[in-house]
mmCIF file of C-alpha atoms in Angstrom:
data_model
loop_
_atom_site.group_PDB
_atom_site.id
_atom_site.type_symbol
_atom_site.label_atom_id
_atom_site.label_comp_id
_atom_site.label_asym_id
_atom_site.label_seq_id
_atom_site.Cartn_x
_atom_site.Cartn_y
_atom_site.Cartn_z
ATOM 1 C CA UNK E 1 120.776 88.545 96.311
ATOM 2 C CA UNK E 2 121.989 89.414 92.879
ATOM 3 C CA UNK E 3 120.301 89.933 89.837
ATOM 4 C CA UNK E 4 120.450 89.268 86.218
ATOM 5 C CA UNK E 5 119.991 91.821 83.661
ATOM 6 C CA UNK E 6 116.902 90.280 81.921
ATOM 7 C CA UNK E 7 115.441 89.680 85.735
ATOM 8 C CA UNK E 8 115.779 93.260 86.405
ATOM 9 C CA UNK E 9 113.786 94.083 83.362
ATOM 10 C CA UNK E 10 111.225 91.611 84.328
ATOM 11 C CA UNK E 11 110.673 92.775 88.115
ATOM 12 C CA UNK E 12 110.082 96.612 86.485
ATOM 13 C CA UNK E 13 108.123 95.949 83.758
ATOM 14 C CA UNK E 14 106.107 94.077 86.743
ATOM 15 C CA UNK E 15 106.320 97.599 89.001
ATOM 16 C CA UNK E 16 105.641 99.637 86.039
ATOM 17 C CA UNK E 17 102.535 97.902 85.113
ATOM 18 C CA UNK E 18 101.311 99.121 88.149
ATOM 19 C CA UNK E 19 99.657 102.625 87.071
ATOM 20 C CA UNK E 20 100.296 104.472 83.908
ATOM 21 C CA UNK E 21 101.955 107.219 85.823
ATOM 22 C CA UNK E 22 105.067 106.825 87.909
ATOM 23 C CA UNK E 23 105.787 109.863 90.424
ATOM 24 C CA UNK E 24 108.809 111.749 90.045
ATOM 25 C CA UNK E 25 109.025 112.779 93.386
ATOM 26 C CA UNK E 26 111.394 115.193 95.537
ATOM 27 C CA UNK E 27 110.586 115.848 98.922
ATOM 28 C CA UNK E 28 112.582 118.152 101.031
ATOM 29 C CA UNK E 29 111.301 116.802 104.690
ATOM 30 C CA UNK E 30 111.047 113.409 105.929
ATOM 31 C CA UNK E 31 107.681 114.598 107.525
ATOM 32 C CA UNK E 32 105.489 114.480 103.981
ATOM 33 C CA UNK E 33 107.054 110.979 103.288
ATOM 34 C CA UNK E 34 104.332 108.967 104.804
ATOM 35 C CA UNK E 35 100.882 111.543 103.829
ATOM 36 C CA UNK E 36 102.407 111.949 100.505
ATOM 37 C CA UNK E 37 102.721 108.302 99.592
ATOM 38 C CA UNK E 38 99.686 107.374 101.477
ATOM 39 C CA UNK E 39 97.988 109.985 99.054
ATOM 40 C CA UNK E 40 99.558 108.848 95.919
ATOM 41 C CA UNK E 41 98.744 105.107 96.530
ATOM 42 C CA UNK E 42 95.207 106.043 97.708
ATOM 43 C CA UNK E 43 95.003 108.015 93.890
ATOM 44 C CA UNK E 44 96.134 104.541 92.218
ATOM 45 C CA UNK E 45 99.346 105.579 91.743
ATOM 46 C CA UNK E 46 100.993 102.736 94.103
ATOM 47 C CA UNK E 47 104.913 103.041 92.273
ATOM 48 C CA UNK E 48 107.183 105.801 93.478
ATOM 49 C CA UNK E 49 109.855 107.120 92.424
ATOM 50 C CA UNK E 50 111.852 109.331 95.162
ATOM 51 C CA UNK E 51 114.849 111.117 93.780
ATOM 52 C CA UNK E 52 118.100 111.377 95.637
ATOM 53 C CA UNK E 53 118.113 115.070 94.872
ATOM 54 C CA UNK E 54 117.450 115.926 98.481
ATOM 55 C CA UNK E 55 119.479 115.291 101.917
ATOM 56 C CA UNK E 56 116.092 113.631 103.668
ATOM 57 C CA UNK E 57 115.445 111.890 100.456
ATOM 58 C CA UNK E 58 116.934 108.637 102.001
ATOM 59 C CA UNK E 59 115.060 108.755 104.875
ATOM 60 C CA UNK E 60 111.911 109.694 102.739
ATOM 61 C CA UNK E 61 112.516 106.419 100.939
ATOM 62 C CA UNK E 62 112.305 104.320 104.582
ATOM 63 C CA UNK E 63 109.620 106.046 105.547
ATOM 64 C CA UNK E 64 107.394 105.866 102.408
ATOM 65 C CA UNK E 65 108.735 101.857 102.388
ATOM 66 C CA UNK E 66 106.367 101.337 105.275
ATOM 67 C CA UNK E 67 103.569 102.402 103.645
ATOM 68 C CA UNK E 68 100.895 99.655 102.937
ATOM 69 C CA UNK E 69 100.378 99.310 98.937
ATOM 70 C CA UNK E 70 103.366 101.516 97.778
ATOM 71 C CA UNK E 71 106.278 100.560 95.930
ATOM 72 C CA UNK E 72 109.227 103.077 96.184
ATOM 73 C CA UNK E 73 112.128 103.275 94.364
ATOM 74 C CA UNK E 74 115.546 105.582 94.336
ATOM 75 C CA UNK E 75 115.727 108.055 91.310
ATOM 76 C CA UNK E 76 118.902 109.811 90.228
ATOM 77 C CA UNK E 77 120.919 106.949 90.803
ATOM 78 C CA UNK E 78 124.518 108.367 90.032
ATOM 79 C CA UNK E 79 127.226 106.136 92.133
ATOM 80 C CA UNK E 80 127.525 102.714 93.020
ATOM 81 C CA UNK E 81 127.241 104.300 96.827
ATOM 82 C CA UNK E 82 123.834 105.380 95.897
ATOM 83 C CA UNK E 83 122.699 102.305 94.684
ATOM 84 C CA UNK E 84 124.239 100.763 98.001
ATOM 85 C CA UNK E 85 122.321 103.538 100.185
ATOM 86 C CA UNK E 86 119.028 103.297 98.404
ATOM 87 C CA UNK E 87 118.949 99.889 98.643
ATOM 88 C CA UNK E 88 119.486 100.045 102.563
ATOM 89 C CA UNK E 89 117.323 102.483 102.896
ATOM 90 C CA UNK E 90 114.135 99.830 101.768
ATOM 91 C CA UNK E 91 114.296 100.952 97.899
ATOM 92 C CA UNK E 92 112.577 97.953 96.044
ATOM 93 C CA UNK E 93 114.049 99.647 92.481
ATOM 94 C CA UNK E 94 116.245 102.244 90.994
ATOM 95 C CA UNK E 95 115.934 104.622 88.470
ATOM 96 C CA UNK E 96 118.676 106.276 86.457
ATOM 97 C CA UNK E 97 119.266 109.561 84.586
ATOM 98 C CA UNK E 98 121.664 107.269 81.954
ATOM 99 C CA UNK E 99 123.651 104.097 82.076
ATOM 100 C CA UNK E 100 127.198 103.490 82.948
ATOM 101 C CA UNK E 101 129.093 99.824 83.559
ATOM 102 C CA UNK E 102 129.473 100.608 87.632
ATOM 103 C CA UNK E 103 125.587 101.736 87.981
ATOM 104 C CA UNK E 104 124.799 98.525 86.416
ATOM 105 C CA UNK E 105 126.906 96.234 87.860
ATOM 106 C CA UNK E 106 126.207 97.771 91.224
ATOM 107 C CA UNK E 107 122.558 97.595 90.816
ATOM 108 C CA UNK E 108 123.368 94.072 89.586
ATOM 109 C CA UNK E 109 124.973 92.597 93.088
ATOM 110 C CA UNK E 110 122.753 94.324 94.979
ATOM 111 C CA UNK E 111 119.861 92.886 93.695
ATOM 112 C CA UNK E 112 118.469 96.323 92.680
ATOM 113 C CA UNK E 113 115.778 96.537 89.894
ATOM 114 C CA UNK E 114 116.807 99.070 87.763
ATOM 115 C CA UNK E 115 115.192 101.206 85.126
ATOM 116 C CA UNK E 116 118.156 102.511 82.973
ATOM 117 C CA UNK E 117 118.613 105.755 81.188
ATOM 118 C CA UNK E 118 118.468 105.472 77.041
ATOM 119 C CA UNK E 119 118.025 108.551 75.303
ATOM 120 C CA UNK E 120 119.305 107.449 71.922
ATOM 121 C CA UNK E 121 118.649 104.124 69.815
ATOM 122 C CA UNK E 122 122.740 102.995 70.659
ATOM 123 C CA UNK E 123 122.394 103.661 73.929
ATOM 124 C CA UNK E 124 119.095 101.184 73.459
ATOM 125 C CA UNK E 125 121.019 98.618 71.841
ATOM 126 C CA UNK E 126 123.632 98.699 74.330
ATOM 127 C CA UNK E 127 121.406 98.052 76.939
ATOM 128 C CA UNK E 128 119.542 95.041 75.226
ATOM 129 C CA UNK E 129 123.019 93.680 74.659
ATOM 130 C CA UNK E 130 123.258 93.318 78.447
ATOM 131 C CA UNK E 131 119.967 91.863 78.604
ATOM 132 C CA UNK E 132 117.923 94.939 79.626
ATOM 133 C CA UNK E 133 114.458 94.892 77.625
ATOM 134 C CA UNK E 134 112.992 97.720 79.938
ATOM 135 C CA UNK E 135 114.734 101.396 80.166
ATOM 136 C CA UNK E 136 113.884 104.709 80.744
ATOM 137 C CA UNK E 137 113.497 106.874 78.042
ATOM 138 C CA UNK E 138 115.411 110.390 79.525
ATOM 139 C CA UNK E 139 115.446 113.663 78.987
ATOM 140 C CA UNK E 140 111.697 112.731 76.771
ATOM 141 C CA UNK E 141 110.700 115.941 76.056
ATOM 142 C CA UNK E 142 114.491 117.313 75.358
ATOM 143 C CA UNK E 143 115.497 113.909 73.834
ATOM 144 C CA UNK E 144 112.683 114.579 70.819
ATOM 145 C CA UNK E 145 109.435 113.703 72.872
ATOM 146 C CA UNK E 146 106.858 111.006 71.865
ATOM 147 C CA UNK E 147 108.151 111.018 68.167
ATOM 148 C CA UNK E 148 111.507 110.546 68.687
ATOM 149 C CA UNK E 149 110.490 107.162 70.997
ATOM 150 C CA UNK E 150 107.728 106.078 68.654
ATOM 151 C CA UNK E 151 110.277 105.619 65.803
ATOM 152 C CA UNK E 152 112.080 103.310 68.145
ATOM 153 C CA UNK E 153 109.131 100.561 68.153
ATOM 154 C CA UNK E 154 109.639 99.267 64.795
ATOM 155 C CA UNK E 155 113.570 98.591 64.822
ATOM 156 C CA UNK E 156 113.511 97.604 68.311
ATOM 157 C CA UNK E 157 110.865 96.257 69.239
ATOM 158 C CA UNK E 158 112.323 93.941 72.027
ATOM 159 C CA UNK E 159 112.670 96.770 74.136
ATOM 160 C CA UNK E 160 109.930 98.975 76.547
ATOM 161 C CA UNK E 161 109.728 102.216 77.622
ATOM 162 C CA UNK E 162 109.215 104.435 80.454
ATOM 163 C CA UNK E 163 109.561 108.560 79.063
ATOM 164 C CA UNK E 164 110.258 111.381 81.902
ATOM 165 C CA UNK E 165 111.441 114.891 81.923
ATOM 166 C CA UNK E 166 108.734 117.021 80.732
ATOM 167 C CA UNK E 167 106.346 114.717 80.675
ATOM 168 C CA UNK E 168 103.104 116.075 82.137
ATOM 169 C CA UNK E 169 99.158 115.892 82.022
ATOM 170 C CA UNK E 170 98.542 117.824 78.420
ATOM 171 C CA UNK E 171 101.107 114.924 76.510
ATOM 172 C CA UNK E 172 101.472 112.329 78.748
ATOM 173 C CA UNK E 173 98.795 110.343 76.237
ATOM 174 C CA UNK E 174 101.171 110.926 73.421
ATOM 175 C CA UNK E 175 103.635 108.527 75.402
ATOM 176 C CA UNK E 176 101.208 106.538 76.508
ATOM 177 C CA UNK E 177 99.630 105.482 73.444
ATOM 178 C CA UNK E 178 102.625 104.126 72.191
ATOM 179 C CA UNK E 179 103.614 100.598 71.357
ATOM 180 C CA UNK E 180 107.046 100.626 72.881
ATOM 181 C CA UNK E 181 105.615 102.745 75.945
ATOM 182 C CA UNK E 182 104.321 100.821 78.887
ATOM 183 C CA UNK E 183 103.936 103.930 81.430
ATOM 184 C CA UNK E 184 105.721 107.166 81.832
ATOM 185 C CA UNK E 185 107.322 109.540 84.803
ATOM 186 C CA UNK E 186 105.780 112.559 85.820
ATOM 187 C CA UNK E 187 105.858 115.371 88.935
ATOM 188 C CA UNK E 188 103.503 116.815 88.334
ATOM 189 C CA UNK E 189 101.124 114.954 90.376
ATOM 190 C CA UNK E 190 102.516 115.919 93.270
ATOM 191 C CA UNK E 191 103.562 119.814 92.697
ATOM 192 C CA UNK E 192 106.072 121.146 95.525
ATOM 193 C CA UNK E 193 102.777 123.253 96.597
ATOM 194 C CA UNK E 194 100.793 120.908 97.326
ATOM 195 C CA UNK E 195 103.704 118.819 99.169
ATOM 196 C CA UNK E 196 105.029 122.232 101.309
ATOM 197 C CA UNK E 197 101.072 123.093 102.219
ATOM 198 C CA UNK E 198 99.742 119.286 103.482
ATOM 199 C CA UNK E 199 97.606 119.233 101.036
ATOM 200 C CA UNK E 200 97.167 115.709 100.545
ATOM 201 C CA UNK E 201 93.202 115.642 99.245
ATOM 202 C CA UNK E 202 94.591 117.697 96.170
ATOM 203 C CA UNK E 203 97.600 114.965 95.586
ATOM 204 C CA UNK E 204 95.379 112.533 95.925
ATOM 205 C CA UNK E 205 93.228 113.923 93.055
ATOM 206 C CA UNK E 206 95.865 114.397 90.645
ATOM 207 C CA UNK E 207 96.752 110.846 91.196
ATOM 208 C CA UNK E 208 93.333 109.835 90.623
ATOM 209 C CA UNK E 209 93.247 111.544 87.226
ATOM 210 C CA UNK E 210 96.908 110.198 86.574
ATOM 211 C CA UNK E 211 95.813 107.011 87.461
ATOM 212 C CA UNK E 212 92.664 106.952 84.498
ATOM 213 C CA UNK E 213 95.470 107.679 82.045
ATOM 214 C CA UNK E 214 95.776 104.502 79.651
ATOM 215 C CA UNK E 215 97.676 102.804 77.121
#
């Protein structure tokens, strides 16, 4: 069923209100999907963001979809065919690296909440134009970190945030304690060590801690 712009917004800000921390996850083997989200939503951390940067990262999706409290969603959304496939797959919202008229109108039709990229304050406006009050604030660290997106309250203060890329334990506050800021992406709760070795007690804990992050 399709959705609106503004309706989009709404169902994410709802998913991103969640847990402070949103997973940036990417998982190599279909096998980890289910202990890996079960370990994650047992931390707190019940959104999850699986990137499509991986060939089992579709299947990762359907798998983790069955999983009792979690809420996945398709990163790296590139094509209109990804938005198509993550959405089949059992994706209940996308995540982009940036924003283009195709992504959006795909994600649009298919019903897709999506969390665009912004990285700049016309890229912002562009994307409130359309009706999108919620984006994701990408590369953060790159783009001029917590600064850079705390000088965007004021002006436009209509619109929410969710920073990733190089976000991580030591400044994730920095985000987090800003107005415009609602909760921010991170991997490094769930390090491709702990993911390749099974150990699921230590990706629990990091979620845990993620999880007592606040606002």
């Amino acid at each position: 069923m399709p959705i609106t712009p503004f309706e989009a917004s709404q169902r994410a800000r709802e998913i991103c209100l969640t847990a402070p921390i949103v997973p940036v996850l990417v998982v190599d083997s279909v096998e980890h999907a289910r202990p890996l989200a079960k370990a994650l939503v047992a931390g707190g951390l019940p959104a999850l963001e699986v990137t499509l940067r991986t060939e089992a990262a579709l299947d990762v999706i359907a798998e983790m979809a069955t999983v009792d409290g979690g809420i996945v969603g398709a990163g790296t959304l590139l094509t209109p065919e990804d938005v198509k496939a993550a959405k089949a797959a059992g994706a209940n919202f996308g995540v982009s690296p940036g924003a283009t008229e195709q992504i959006l109108d795909a994600c649009e039709a298919e019903g897709l909440p999506l969390l665009p990229g912004a990285a700049t304050a016309s890229e912002a406006m562009r994307l409130l134009e359309r009706g999108y009050t919620l984006m994701k604030f990408f590369p953060a660290e790159a783009a001029g970190g917590a600064k850079l997106l705390g000088s965007l309250a004021s002006p436009l203060p209509q619109i929410s945030f969710c920073p990733t890329g190089g976000v991580n334990v030591k400044n994730a506050n920095d985000y987090l304690s800003l107005p415009n800021v609602i909760c921010a992406g991170g991997s490094w709760v769930a390090p491709k060590e702990f993911i390749s070795k099974g150990a699921w007690d230590k990706v629990e804990s990091l979620a845990a801690d993620a999880s007592k992050l606040r606002t």
